[in-house]
Each structure stands twice: as structure tokens, then as C-alpha cells.
XYZ file of C-alpha atoms in Angstrom:
691
model
C -13.974 23.634 29.896
C -14.214 27.417 29.784
C -15.335 29.214 32.894
C -18.733 30.730 32.188
C -19.388 32.513 35.459
C -17.263 34.157 38.111
C -18.034 35.604 41.491
C -18.921 39.276 41.043
C -16.661 41.745 42.865
C -18.060 42.960 46.200
C -20.060 46.154 45.954
C -20.896 48.038 49.146
C -23.566 50.105 47.392
C -24.997 47.136 45.436
C -26.187 49.589 42.790
C -24.842 51.995 40.174
C -25.892 55.657 40.423
C -29.107 55.294 38.373
C -31.155 52.277 37.387
C -33.831 52.072 34.724
C -36.949 50.273 35.947
C -36.458 47.601 33.281
C -33.225 46.565 35.040
C -34.911 45.955 38.415
C -36.366 42.691 39.732
C -38.443 42.664 42.923
C -38.818 39.069 44.010
C -39.448 36.915 47.044
C -38.186 33.508 48.069
C -41.141 31.270 48.991
C -41.207 27.743 50.402
C -42.106 25.354 53.158
C -40.030 25.544 56.333
C -36.602 23.835 55.930
C -36.801 23.704 52.126
C -33.715 25.921 51.949
C -35.066 29.448 51.294
C -32.554 31.216 53.506
C -29.632 29.165 52.161
C -30.683 30.061 48.603
C -30.782 33.735 49.615
C -27.344 33.544 51.235
C -25.837 31.932 48.137
C -27.388 34.607 45.929
C -25.793 37.314 48.066
C -22.439 35.544 47.949
C -22.491 34.790 44.215
C -23.429 38.399 43.375
C -20.698 39.816 45.600
C -23.066 41.441 48.084
C -21.352 39.456 50.882
C -17.795 38.220 51.267
C -18.609 34.990 53.101
C -21.297 32.351 52.763
C -23.686 32.464 55.713
C -24.976 29.188 57.175
C -28.272 28.659 58.976
C -26.845 26.003 61.314
C -23.977 28.301 62.290
C -26.204 31.335 62.883
C -24.184 33.444 60.419
C -26.830 34.282 57.803
C -27.482 37.835 56.685
C -31.275 37.626 56.497
C -31.875 35.600 59.688
C -30.255 38.249 61.854
C -32.713 38.258 64.753
C -31.429 36.299 67.800
C -34.584 34.177 67.875
C -34.175 33.246 64.204
C -30.621 32.106 64.842
C -31.564 30.216 68.003
C -34.498 28.420 66.376
C -32.890 27.953 62.943
C -35.959 29.248 61.065
C -36.956 32.462 59.344
C -39.454 34.436 61.418
C -39.388 37.923 59.934
C -39.325 38.804 56.224
C -35.940 40.380 55.452
C -35.150 42.537 52.428
C -31.750 42.540 50.713
C -30.410 44.012 47.483
C -27.756 42.766 45.052
C -26.616 43.065 41.421
C -26.499 40.400 38.704
C -25.822 40.825 34.995
C -26.502 44.567 35.074
C -29.770 44.162 36.975
C -30.521 45.162 40.554
C -32.383 42.448 42.435
C -34.450 43.469 45.453
C -35.081 40.212 47.285
C -37.288 39.383 50.270
C -36.601 36.165 52.188
C -39.977 35.159 53.625
C -40.817 32.829 56.534
C -41.787 29.241 55.797
C -43.591 28.383 59.040
C -47.375 28.556 58.881
C -47.570 30.766 61.986
C -45.868 33.576 60.061
C -47.870 33.305 56.842
C -49.208 36.828 57.350
C -45.645 38.089 56.919
C -45.580 36.271 53.565
C -48.904 37.844 52.603
C -47.617 41.381 53.189
C -44.461 40.650 51.200
C -46.341 39.164 48.234
C -48.420 42.326 48.005
C -45.364 44.373 46.939
C -43.467 41.794 44.831
C -43.365 41.492 41.040
C -42.133 37.880 40.984
C -41.008 35.009 43.181
C -38.782 31.953 43.356
C -40.552 28.962 44.906
C -38.067 26.565 46.526
C -38.956 22.861 46.840
C -37.161 20.034 48.632
C -36.053 17.424 46.068
C -36.968 14.641 48.514
C -40.273 15.924 49.922
C -41.545 17.770 46.818
C -44.530 20.033 47.413
C -45.196 20.251 51.160
C -48.249 21.792 52.877
C -46.851 25.276 53.393
C -45.366 25.238 49.880
C -48.881 24.764 48.578
C -50.266 27.434 50.915
C -47.820 30.153 49.820
C -48.279 29.125 46.183
C -52.026 29.756 46.474
C -51.332 33.111 48.114
C -49.098 34.055 45.192
C -51.909 32.993 42.828
C -54.276 35.417 44.556
C -51.801 38.259 44.098
C -51.002 37.301 40.497
C -47.264 36.992 41.224
C -45.321 35.160 38.454
C -43.024 32.409 39.757
C -40.181 30.160 38.776
C -39.410 26.974 40.710
C -36.094 25.804 42.134
C -35.875 22.157 43.216
C -33.270 22.264 45.988
C -31.248 19.655 47.892
C -30.578 17.359 44.930
C -27.502 16.094 46.808
C -29.647 14.453 49.525
C -30.344 10.730 49.740
C -33.661 10.020 48.055
C -33.621 13.226 45.991
C -35.292 12.905 42.597
C -36.058 15.779 40.236
C -38.773 13.958 38.284
C -40.675 13.011 41.450
C -40.515 16.597 42.720
C -41.723 17.909 39.345
C -44.605 15.409 39.377
C -45.685 16.717 42.792
C -45.562 20.289 41.437
C -47.794 19.255 38.539
C -50.240 17.227 40.613
C -50.545 19.287 43.804
C -50.222 22.815 42.406
C -52.146 22.139 39.178
C -49.600 23.962 37.010
C -47.591 23.060 33.925
C -43.914 22.660 34.889
C -41.419 23.658 32.200
C -38.241 21.804 33.184
C -35.240 23.565 31.631
C -32.487 21.539 33.342
C -31.583 17.941 34.095
C -29.170 16.920 36.880
C -25.707 15.492 36.298
C -25.288 12.747 38.902
C -27.653 11.615 41.634
C -27.779 12.264 45.365
C -24.219 12.484 46.747
C -22.690 12.410 43.246
C -24.721 15.396 42.023
C -22.180 17.770 40.449
C -24.045 19.936 37.952
C -26.877 20.366 35.491
C -27.498 20.210 31.768
C -28.964 23.458 30.406
C -31.643 22.150 28.027
C -32.076 25.483 26.227
C -28.465 25.820 25.115
C -27.627 22.104 25.424
C -24.557 22.662 27.581
C -23.271 21.215 30.846
C -22.739 23.424 33.903
C -20.512 21.788 36.514
C -19.503 22.989 39.989
C -16.253 21.629 41.401
C -15.904 20.938 45.138
C -13.992 23.622 46.988
C -14.074 26.087 44.105
C -16.247 29.117 43.465
C -17.939 29.581 40.121
C -19.267 27.198 37.500
C -17.591 25.652 34.480
C -19.357 25.290 31.146
C -18.755 22.489 28.667
C -20.426 20.026 26.302
C -23.079 17.620 27.520
C -21.407 14.394 28.778
C -21.565 11.541 26.246
C -23.651 9.305 28.512
C -26.325 11.989 29.020
C -26.750 13.257 25.463
C -29.590 10.938 24.515
C -31.569 11.688 27.665
C -30.856 15.419 27.329
C -32.142 15.370 23.742
C -35.284 13.542 24.873
C -35.926 16.059 27.643
C -35.276 18.990 25.301
C -37.791 17.533 22.853
C -40.359 17.125 25.639
C -39.813 20.761 26.689
C -40.321 21.959 23.112
C -43.561 19.991 22.801
C -45.019 21.364 26.040
C -44.062 24.944 25.175
C -45.431 24.597 21.632
C -48.794 23.497 23.057
C -48.985 26.687 25.140
C -47.341 29.390 23.000
C -48.469 30.254 19.426
C -45.080 31.494 18.145
C -43.315 28.418 19.491
C -46.014 26.245 17.889
C -45.512 27.987 14.539
C -41.755 27.357 14.608
C -42.235 23.794 15.880
C -44.556 22.938 12.995
C -42.231 24.496 10.410
C -38.954 22.823 11.459
C -40.108 20.767 13.588
C -38.051 22.165 16.455
C -37.924 25.294 18.555
C -34.753 27.391 18.663
C -33.185 28.552 21.913
C -34.129 32.206 21.341
C -37.783 31.401 20.602
C -37.897 28.973 23.498
C -36.507 31.589 25.912
C -38.998 34.201 24.692
C -41.879 31.743 25.056
C -40.764 30.748 28.557
C -40.712 34.409 29.555
C -44.249 34.951 28.238
C -45.620 31.786 29.850
C -44.032 32.650 33.200
C -45.485 36.140 33.245
C -48.973 34.974 32.281
C -48.860 32.066 34.747
C -49.575 29.461 32.041
C -46.332 27.637 32.856
C -43.676 27.496 35.561
C -39.988 27.267 34.659
C -38.287 24.627 36.824
C -34.571 24.672 37.674
C -32.631 22.498 40.091
C -29.538 22.439 42.276
C -28.156 22.276 45.794
C -27.899 25.674 47.469
C -25.933 24.321 50.448
C -23.226 22.996 48.111
C -23.360 26.181 46.023
C -24.667 24.421 42.888
C -27.305 25.863 40.601
C -27.436 29.463 41.858
C -25.939 31.207 38.811
C -28.486 29.700 36.359
C -31.227 30.563 38.847
C -30.134 34.213 38.804
C -30.056 34.135 35.006
C -33.626 32.792 35.027
C -34.745 35.547 37.428
C -33.407 38.188 35.036
C -34.697 36.450 31.897
C -38.182 35.311 32.915
C -39.494 37.315 35.883
C -41.014 40.750 35.198
C -39.565 44.184 35.874
C -41.742 46.911 37.446
C -42.587 48.093 33.924
C -43.848 44.634 32.909
C -46.591 44.459 35.561
C -49.921 46.292 35.205
C -50.154 49.846 36.531
C -51.311 50.050 40.122
C -54.896 51.086 40.855
C -56.130 53.092 43.804
C -58.964 55.342 44.892
C -59.559 58.493 46.864
C -62.931 59.958 47.875
C -64.662 57.443 45.632
C -62.686 58.249 42.479
C -60.501 55.435 41.080
C -57.169 56.204 39.460
C -54.338 54.342 37.750
C -50.666 55.142 38.379
C -47.947 53.880 35.990
C -44.450 52.863 37.120
C -43.077 56.221 35.983
C -40.616 58.288 38.064
C -42.231 61.448 36.656
C -45.759 60.470 37.785
C -47.194 61.583 41.160
C -45.802 59.616 44.098
C -47.645 56.499 45.300
C -45.962 54.073 47.722
C -47.348 51.241 49.849
C -46.036 50.531 53.361
C -45.687 46.779 53.910
C -43.593 46.568 57.080
C -42.739 48.693 60.122
C -39.902 47.959 62.542
C -38.418 49.627 65.588
C -34.622 49.511 65.403
C -31.976 50.858 67.734
C -31.635 53.821 65.382
C -35.373 54.530 65.407
C -38.542 53.613 63.569
C -38.127 52.289 60.022
C -40.952 52.126 57.498
C -40.490 49.686 54.585
C -42.289 50.581 51.393
C -42.622 49.822 47.695
C -42.764 52.763 45.306
C -45.286 52.124 42.548
C -45.016 55.524 40.861
C -43.197 58.808 41.197
C -39.984 59.748 42.967
C -39.333 60.127 46.695
C -36.517 62.396 47.865
C -34.875 62.924 51.196
C -36.665 65.747 53.019
C -39.965 65.373 51.109
C -43.319 65.820 52.807
C -45.736 63.035 51.895
C -49.371 62.342 52.668
C -50.599 59.241 54.524
C -53.757 59.172 52.426
C -55.765 56.773 54.580
C -55.129 58.674 57.810
C -55.118 62.079 56.015
C -51.920 62.988 57.826
C -48.659 64.374 56.454
C -45.272 62.794 57.220
C -41.727 63.926 56.527
C -39.118 61.672 54.914
C -35.949 62.252 56.937
C -33.827 59.508 55.350
C -34.138 56.962 52.537
C -32.274 53.698 53.090
C -31.239 50.884 50.766
C -31.842 47.759 52.864
C -29.438 44.883 53.425
C -31.318 42.952 56.161
C -30.252 44.708 59.391
C -27.764 46.984 57.602
C -28.681 50.066 55.604
C -27.064 52.409 53.102
C -28.472 55.930 52.848
C -29.480 57.198 49.395
C -30.787 60.564 48.223
C -33.895 59.364 46.407
C -35.963 56.359 45.354
C -37.997 55.946 42.175
C -40.908 53.872 40.899
C -40.096 50.174 41.272
C -37.825 50.607 44.304
C -38.209 48.774 47.628
C -36.611 50.871 50.378
C -36.900 51.779 54.036
C -37.478 55.335 55.189
C -36.933 57.063 58.524
C -39.122 59.934 59.591
C -42.781 58.800 59.413
C -44.040 58.482 62.974
C -47.493 56.958 62.538
C -47.688 55.193 59.149
C -48.664 51.560 59.631
C -48.391 48.491 57.412
C -50.925 48.895 54.600
C -50.747 52.704 54.559
C -50.311 54.608 51.292
C -47.759 57.428 51.185
C -48.399 59.735 48.247
C -47.861 63.223 46.922
C -49.973 65.713 48.950
C -51.282 67.258 45.740
C -52.323 63.908 44.234
C -53.834 61.775 47.024
C -54.427 58.075 46.401
C -55.166 55.054 48.598
C -53.803 51.708 47.384
C -55.389 48.423 48.396
C -53.601 47.253 51.567
C -52.480 43.666 52.219
C -55.219 41.620 53.831
C -54.637 40.632 57.463
C -55.708 37.188 58.662
C -57.853 36.837 61.751
C -55.867 35.582 64.771
C -56.765 32.089 65.964
C -54.906 31.674 69.278
C -54.810 33.875 72.390
C -52.793 33.988 75.593
C -53.286 36.125 78.668
C -50.217 38.247 79.474
C -49.499 40.288 82.580
C -46.345 41.839 84.043
C -44.714 40.184 87.032
C -44.460 43.612 88.669
C -47.541 45.820 88.779
C -45.352 48.877 88.184
C -44.600 47.560 84.666
C -48.252 47.610 83.543
C -48.025 50.871 81.584
C -44.709 49.859 80.058
C -46.139 46.510 78.939
C -49.110 48.254 77.327
C -46.754 50.466 75.296
C -44.629 47.480 74.225
C -47.689 45.478 73.150
C -48.955 48.434 71.127
C -45.590 48.631 69.354
C -45.609 44.887 68.638
C -49.090 45.086 67.125
C -47.951 48.003 64.982
C -44.984 46.028 63.639
C -46.993 42.838 63.110
C -50.665 43.449 62.183
C -51.435 39.735 62.671
C -50.900 40.265 66.422
C -53.977 41.679 68.139
C -54.037 43.081 71.674
C -57.334 43.439 73.525
C -58.763 43.432 77.021
C -61.223 40.718 78.021
C -64.317 42.643 79.180
C -65.286 39.897 81.640
C -61.941 39.104 83.280
C -60.040 42.334 82.658
C -57.075 40.288 81.376
C -54.859 41.564 78.572
C -55.086 39.067 75.717
C -52.458 38.716 72.990
C -53.809 36.939 69.916
C -51.849 35.571 66.966
C -51.655 32.997 64.198
C -50.387 30.063 66.253
C -48.553 28.846 69.308
C -45.094 29.538 67.901
C -46.164 33.007 66.773
C -47.135 33.896 70.337
C -44.000 32.283 71.802
C -41.849 34.474 69.557
C -43.799 37.612 70.508
C -43.520 36.917 74.240
C -39.808 36.120 73.958
C -39.281 39.365 72.029
C -40.879 41.305 74.900
C -38.618 39.578 77.392
C -35.394 39.910 75.390
C -35.750 43.306 73.784
C -37.525 45.143 76.564
C -36.445 43.315 79.711
C -40.004 42.734 80.921
C -40.854 39.689 83.006
C -44.233 38.317 81.992
C -46.760 35.869 83.311
C -48.362 33.980 80.418
C -51.603 32.019 80.625
C -52.522 28.950 78.585
C -53.316 29.808 74.950
C -56.981 30.037 74.059
C -58.360 29.622 70.583
C -60.710 32.088 68.900
C -64.135 30.464 68.618
C -66.931 31.484 66.265
C -70.681 30.964 66.340
C -72.868 30.124 63.361
C -76.499 29.477 62.486
C -77.649 25.939 61.690
C -81.390 26.677 61.575
C -82.677 30.170 60.927
C -85.878 32.100 61.571
C -88.248 33.896 59.206
C -90.407 36.976 59.627
C -88.882 38.257 62.858
C -90.463 41.641 63.498
C -88.701 44.273 65.547
C -89.931 47.784 66.260
C -87.553 50.325 67.778
C -89.365 53.240 69.422
C -87.680 55.771 71.666
C -89.149 59.082 72.843
C -87.351 61.173 75.445
C -88.208 64.723 74.502
C -87.604 66.403 71.172
C -87.115 64.286 68.059
C -87.587 60.590 68.809
C -86.393 57.385 67.188
C -88.646 55.093 65.187
C -87.714 52.111 63.035
C -89.697 49.024 62.090
C -87.897 46.074 60.421
C -88.738 42.481 59.506
C -85.806 40.069 59.071
C -85.240 36.562 57.768
C -82.077 34.793 58.989
C -80.693 31.659 57.335
C -77.373 29.778 57.364
C -74.839 29.975 54.537
C -73.629 26.737 52.997
C -69.955 27.052 53.975
C -70.719 28.339 57.502
C -68.571 31.411 56.994
C -68.988 34.994 55.911
C -72.016 37.286 56.078
C -74.489 38.301 53.394
C -77.156 40.987 53.588
C -79.879 41.664 51.074
C -83.155 43.545 50.907
C -86.395 42.464 49.245
C -88.384 45.472 50.431
C -90.612 46.901 47.702
C -92.629 50.052 47.350
C -90.121 52.243 49.153
C -91.369 51.146 52.567
C -87.761 51.396 53.781
C -85.702 54.051 51.932
C -82.353 53.006 50.492
C -80.273 54.956 53.003
C -82.131 53.234 55.836
C -81.491 49.816 54.258
C -77.753 50.533 54.457
C -78.193 51.560 58.096
C -79.963 48.259 58.839
C -77.050 46.368 57.264
C -74.562 48.340 59.387
C -76.567 47.511 62.497
C -76.621 43.819 61.609
C -72.830 43.857 61.186
C -72.568 45.457 64.628
C -74.569 42.567 66.085
C -72.172 39.977 64.614
C -69.466 40.967 67.112
C -71.062 38.921 69.931
C -73.142 35.781 69.552
C -75.661 34.360 72.044
C -73.687 31.202 72.942
C -70.626 32.777 74.508
C -70.097 36.258 73.110
C -67.985 35.003 70.187
C -68.145 36.582 66.698
C -70.926 35.212 64.485
C -70.296 34.018 60.934
C -71.950 31.951 58.217
C -75.368 33.590 57.889
C -77.528 35.508 55.446
C -79.889 38.252 56.630
C -82.747 39.419 54.420
C -84.705 42.597 55.149
C -88.220 41.711 53.951
C -90.351 44.590 55.227
C -90.382 47.651 57.428
C -91.989 50.971 58.146
C -90.915 54.540 58.847
C -92.215 57.555 60.727
C -92.340 60.907 58.908
C -90.478 62.718 61.699
C -88.779 60.227 64.020
C -87.119 57.831 61.545
C -83.393 58.269 60.935
C -80.311 56.286 59.944
C -79.384 56.000 63.630
C -82.802 54.577 64.486
C -82.633 51.959 61.724
C -79.051 51.024 62.579
C -80.104 50.486 66.193
C -83.120 48.482 65.040
C -80.938 46.307 62.786
C -78.532 45.560 65.625
C -81.186 44.738 68.209
C -83.353 42.812 65.724
C -80.508 40.532 64.677
C -79.533 39.922 68.300
C -83.098 38.844 69.029
C -83.177 36.713 65.866
C -79.940 34.924 66.811
C -81.393 34.025 70.189
C -84.292 32.425 68.334
C -82.065 30.561 65.857
C -80.439 27.182 66.406
C -76.768 28.053 66.878
C -73.591 26.007 67.087
C -70.140 26.852 68.403
C -67.220 26.602 65.940
C -63.548 26.045 66.740
C -60.512 26.563 64.478
C -59.057 23.372 63.014
C -55.716 22.726 61.368
C -54.579 20.344 58.651
C -51.606 18.472 60.087
C -48.964 16.520 58.164
C -46.952 14.205 60.419
C -43.832 12.356 59.318
C -42.877 9.492 61.640
C -40.921 6.222 61.501
C -42.991 3.176 60.552
C -42.665 1.670 64.029
C -44.252 4.730 65.681
C -47.362 5.059 63.503
C -49.674 3.204 65.911
C -48.859 5.432 68.877
C -49.191 8.581 66.790
C -52.604 7.534 65.435
C -53.819 6.755 68.945
C -52.639 10.157 70.163
C -54.411 11.873 67.265
C -57.657 10.093 68.156
C -57.316 11.280 71.756
C -56.932 14.825 70.418
C -60.154 14.541 68.400
C -58.156 14.302 65.188
C -59.613 12.899 61.974
C -57.080 11.091 59.780
C -57.530 11.978 56.104
C -54.654 10.083 54.513
C -51.509 8.035 55.017
C -48.625 7.327 52.637
C -45.124 5.889 52.841
C -42.198 7.969 51.654
C -38.461 7.254 51.974
C -38.963 4.666 54.729
C -41.245 6.853 56.849
C -45.003 7.181 57.184
C -46.652 10.487 56.307
C -50.017 10.922 58.025
C -52.392 13.784 57.238
C -55.179 14.652 59.650
C -57.560 17.428 60.629
C -57.148 18.356 64.296
C -58.769 21.070 66.458
C -56.203 23.813 66.983
C -56.783 23.781 70.741
C -55.583 20.172 70.832
C -52.268 21.001 69.140
C -50.847 23.024 72.017
C -47.771 21.197 73.206
C -48.094 18.597 70.444
C -44.526 19.088 69.205
C -43.135 17.985 72.569
C -45.567 15.067 72.756
C -44.682 13.888 69.248
C -40.951 14.009 69.959
C -41.388 11.921 73.105
C -43.497 9.303 71.292
C -41.020 8.967 68.414
C -37.700 9.347 70.296
C -37.176 12.678 68.581
C -37.602 11.239 65.057
C -41.065 12.605 64.318
C -41.913 15.988 62.822
C -45.123 17.719 61.902
C -46.373 20.803 60.099
C -49.795 22.408 60.206
C -51.807 25.018 58.396
C -55.205 26.575 59.140
C -58.127 24.637 57.681
C -61.042 26.839 58.716
C -63.579 26.110 61.451
C -65.566 23.054 62.489
C -68.410 22.541 64.984
C -67.418 21.825 68.569
C -68.829 18.391 69.515
C -71.501 18.315 72.189
C -70.181 17.285 75.580
């Protein structure tokens, strides 16, 4: 066999002096927790020569999981950016968290990525968080390729994993490889495009290329034929060649796979074992061949003062960059951003368009997780960190002062769990407030507020683990001793029976111009018990248009506190049906006040119900422990939605109130002698049962 690949020589810069945008790939690694995302990232860095030694999660030696908590817990918590070179292309890669509590970190990363590699466990297939991040990528229109990992494990099966991708993700998998060997004897793959074998020898770096083994040729030909048929159904040029020959050549097939990947009509599927260093080189080739460059994605759109504008990925265009992450390092504050257009140079003054504030770029850094290399400039398509901006937050747009533009920021999820935090020493109160403000700046999914009734400082986040990590970060990094109260979930209130024709008249006269507003509202529930809709059916100009908008603003103000317990209100439609004005005393302020007070009065007249956040839980337990687990779920007000058997274990899915999941990990381990595991993801809100 001739050696087809070799380890690239180490490169401290990880980039030549200048890169065209066509030779850049900005991608993320997405997956369920423990599917092998970080190991895939580490092998990519090693294969490309960006690192000299393979990092291992279990040894705490990985490049991207550099935070002490990540190494202690063995999971990715914070999205880490790295850069490397493969086949003349620079790859900017973000290793994202897999745990559901840190899904907001994934959301912010997806906003700035051009493509992604979705990693799946060859035994488990598509798991709950795999599906969740896949749907998030769908919303952002991020093209993906799939990598079925851990083919060396007992019970691993490529076809079963591919079937789960097809069935659960509702996509068309385009399988371009077949494994050589099963489970522990897995040694390589057959490349179905070029009909060649790629084999990795134990204890040796690199891959060897050769002919397809005699015993696999028939199956390889069958799989190649199946790939051609699927591609021909989806791609017109491939169909034309298939009908003429009938076959599809490797060049046409590769071109069709690239088009189908970028349009989302198909997903290229590769396989391997990252831990055993098998399958990474073909994966890198697929990243370069199929995922888009910054020039292949549509131009970014933004707005400023109501005017919309499009900016191409052109270094000569006006600067437009989106901040997606902010961190506080020992060397100072770092702002991570993606340049969509223009060029940023060291020493430039840029405009934070949303805040209408200028910032100075002191340094531009090429990121390698917690290590950085300073560069003189960055161009459209780059993902870099900058030092200098003092107030830019995640979601901010940095642009040229002479060409302001605001890009759409990543959406932030509402927190669902809260804990009360207070310093052990009263003298640390001001210091704790400053630390909490910095944490919320770095992680927008953390919210800090003061309970108006108790005066307690509440820290809210996406889950129990999310808050544990935040509290531990305060203790470790800042040396503050904290008292932490039991987590509380974020309830909502909704309408189950509305009211019609509620009349409210706001009249205020205290000297000078007064306030007068007369409104009539109908309130009704929405079908899905979430969101808010406002509409007006007023005719004849009885309420001018600008006052209608003021009434809507007032109604939104009233949603902040419901009548049952002061929780936010959701799931209702408000209709303004009538009203009246005064020639002198009516104003937008008067109608906004009337809208707020009218809706508050209407909610007190409606039939309301309290909602609590619920989670979809997937529990994997030994067969002999299923009874105890089901009984415990019933005690926690859980509703079992399904149960299957997989690889000698039972997999139970259930919907459980989030408040009942606090401490569940410890309880599950004790009931199953440490053999049980569970994952959860938010599943919306459900009514709290009457007591």
C-alpha cells in the first residue's frame, strides 16, 4: 500500500501570511454529550500539526477543554475556538458543549459558523441533545456533514446509526464510506467515491491507501450503487449522467454531494473512531470539499435607523463584525468576533452600532483555545479575538464608524432555574455584585436580579449544572465564599378563559395638561399557551394609530407580572376593540398607561393557571432497575412517553417537571448502583396541578 496521508508539520502560526476567503472554513463540532466531539477536535489538531501530542479527555490534557472545571467534570462547558491548516485551507473550528444546560453557548456559536460537523455515537445513534443542536443548526441554515464515531465499541453499527439519522432528523443521509471490520476489529474504511480502502495501523500515525479487500468488493459496489441512486434522485446533473451511463463518476458525485450539502437536501455521512485516530483525515477532506467557504454563504444583512443593508464577504467593503463571546482572561478582557465584511487592523477605531459607542482595537489575536497569537489584521471570513473594547457584549455589532450597521444578534434563551446567592461575609457584597455582573456579561444565558419581596440576589440559568458551574467559577476564580439557596424554577402564568369588552378609562388631572385614554379590550388564550399577540379592530379612527402602538406597549408592560404570583404572563391574545380620545389630554403616555392598567384588570378577571417548566428526560438503566426508576419518576410527577430496549439496557423517555429533577442524578445513581444515566432537554411549560 502507498501512504496517502502524513501528519502535517507543526505550524506555530497555523496560517500563511495571506488567505483568500475561498480557502477558509468556519465550522463547529456539534453533538450530544459524550459522543466524542472534543476527541474529534483533538485529533484534528494533531493530524493537522497544530499540536504535537494527542490530548485525551480522561487525562485532562485536551487543548479545547482547558478550564479546570471542564477537566474535572470531563465535559465541554465553554465553546472553544481553535485554528489549523489542512490541504491549503485554514480551518477555524469551534468545539461546542454537548450538555443541554449549555445549549445557549451552542446557539451563539452557530450564529457565526458557515458549516458544522455533527458527531454521532455509533452505538446510541441520534440522542436527544444531538437532535436539539441539529434543529438549532436548521434554524440558522448551517450546512452539516455527519461523522459516526466510536465504531470500535461493542454494539457499534453504522447502518443502525444512519437509520436513526434518517428517522429522527428527517434528512437524507448520503453514506460515502463503509467500515472495514466491526467493533474491536475495526481498522479502516472503504471510500465509496474513489473505491479505495483507507486503513490505519495500530501504533502508527497516518493512513495507508490500497485496493478494496476482496471480501468487501461486492458489498462496496452495492453501497456505491445505492449512493449513486440517492444522489441521482436529488441532483439533476447526477441524474443526467446516471441515465446516460447508467452510473455517476467520482467527479460528478463529489460535485453533487457538495451542492446537496450546501442546500441541506442531503447530509454526507462518514465514519471512524476518533479515540483510535481512525477516520479523521477523510473527515478533514470532506470539510474542505463539501462545507462552504465565507464566499459561498449569502451576504449578511443588517439595518441601521430603519434602513436595511447587505454586506458581502469582501475585505474591501465597510467593516461589519459580530461579537459572539466575551471572556475575562488573566491578560484582560477578550472579545471574540466573526468578521462578515471589511478589514480590521490593529489600532482601528470601530463603532459599537447598537450602543452607539466607539471602541479601539488594541490587539487582534488568532485563537488557539486559551493560547493566542497576535496578528496585524483580520479580514472578512475571519474568526478572531480582539483586546481593547471595554463594553461590547455578546451580540454587539462592531462596524466602520462611517458605515454603521447592526447585525441580528444570537437569540438568548430564557433562564429556567434560579438560586439565591449571598456572600458568607457581608464585606464581600459589593465584590460579589461586580463578579456576578461580569459573569452575566460573559454568559448572556445567566441572569442576575434582586427579588423585590425578599431582597435576595437571584442567579438564574439554563439548568442545575449550569448554575453549579457558575457558582464554582465564582469560588475558584475569585476566592469568594458563597451561601447558595435551593434552586427555584421560573414559573409562568397563562390565560385559560378570557374576557371580552373590558372597558378601562384612564383620567388624570393634576394641573396643566392632563391624561385621558379610553380603551376596550378583549383577552383570549392562545392555542399553544405561549407567546403574546396584539391586534386592533378599531374603526373610524376612534383611536389613532400612534395610540394603538402605545396601547400595545402598555399591554407588554403588564405581562411582566401576573395576578397569581407575580410571574411573567404568556399565551394570550389581546384585541383593542374600541376607545376614545380627548382633544387636549390624550397622549401616547396616557394610552400606554391605560393599556397597562387595563390588561392588569383584565387578567384579574380571567381564569388563569400557573405554568412550570418541564423537561424531556431520556434515562438509560439496566433491565433489573427499570421498576424502581419508573416508581421514582411517578413520585416526581413524571409522565412516561416511551420505553425501548437497546444493547441490553432499557431506555425510558419521560416528561418531568424541572423542579423535580434537582438532585435526580444522585438519586438515579443510588437506585442503579451507579449504572444508570440520564439526559434532559427543555420541553416547554405545563400547568401546575392543583394541590
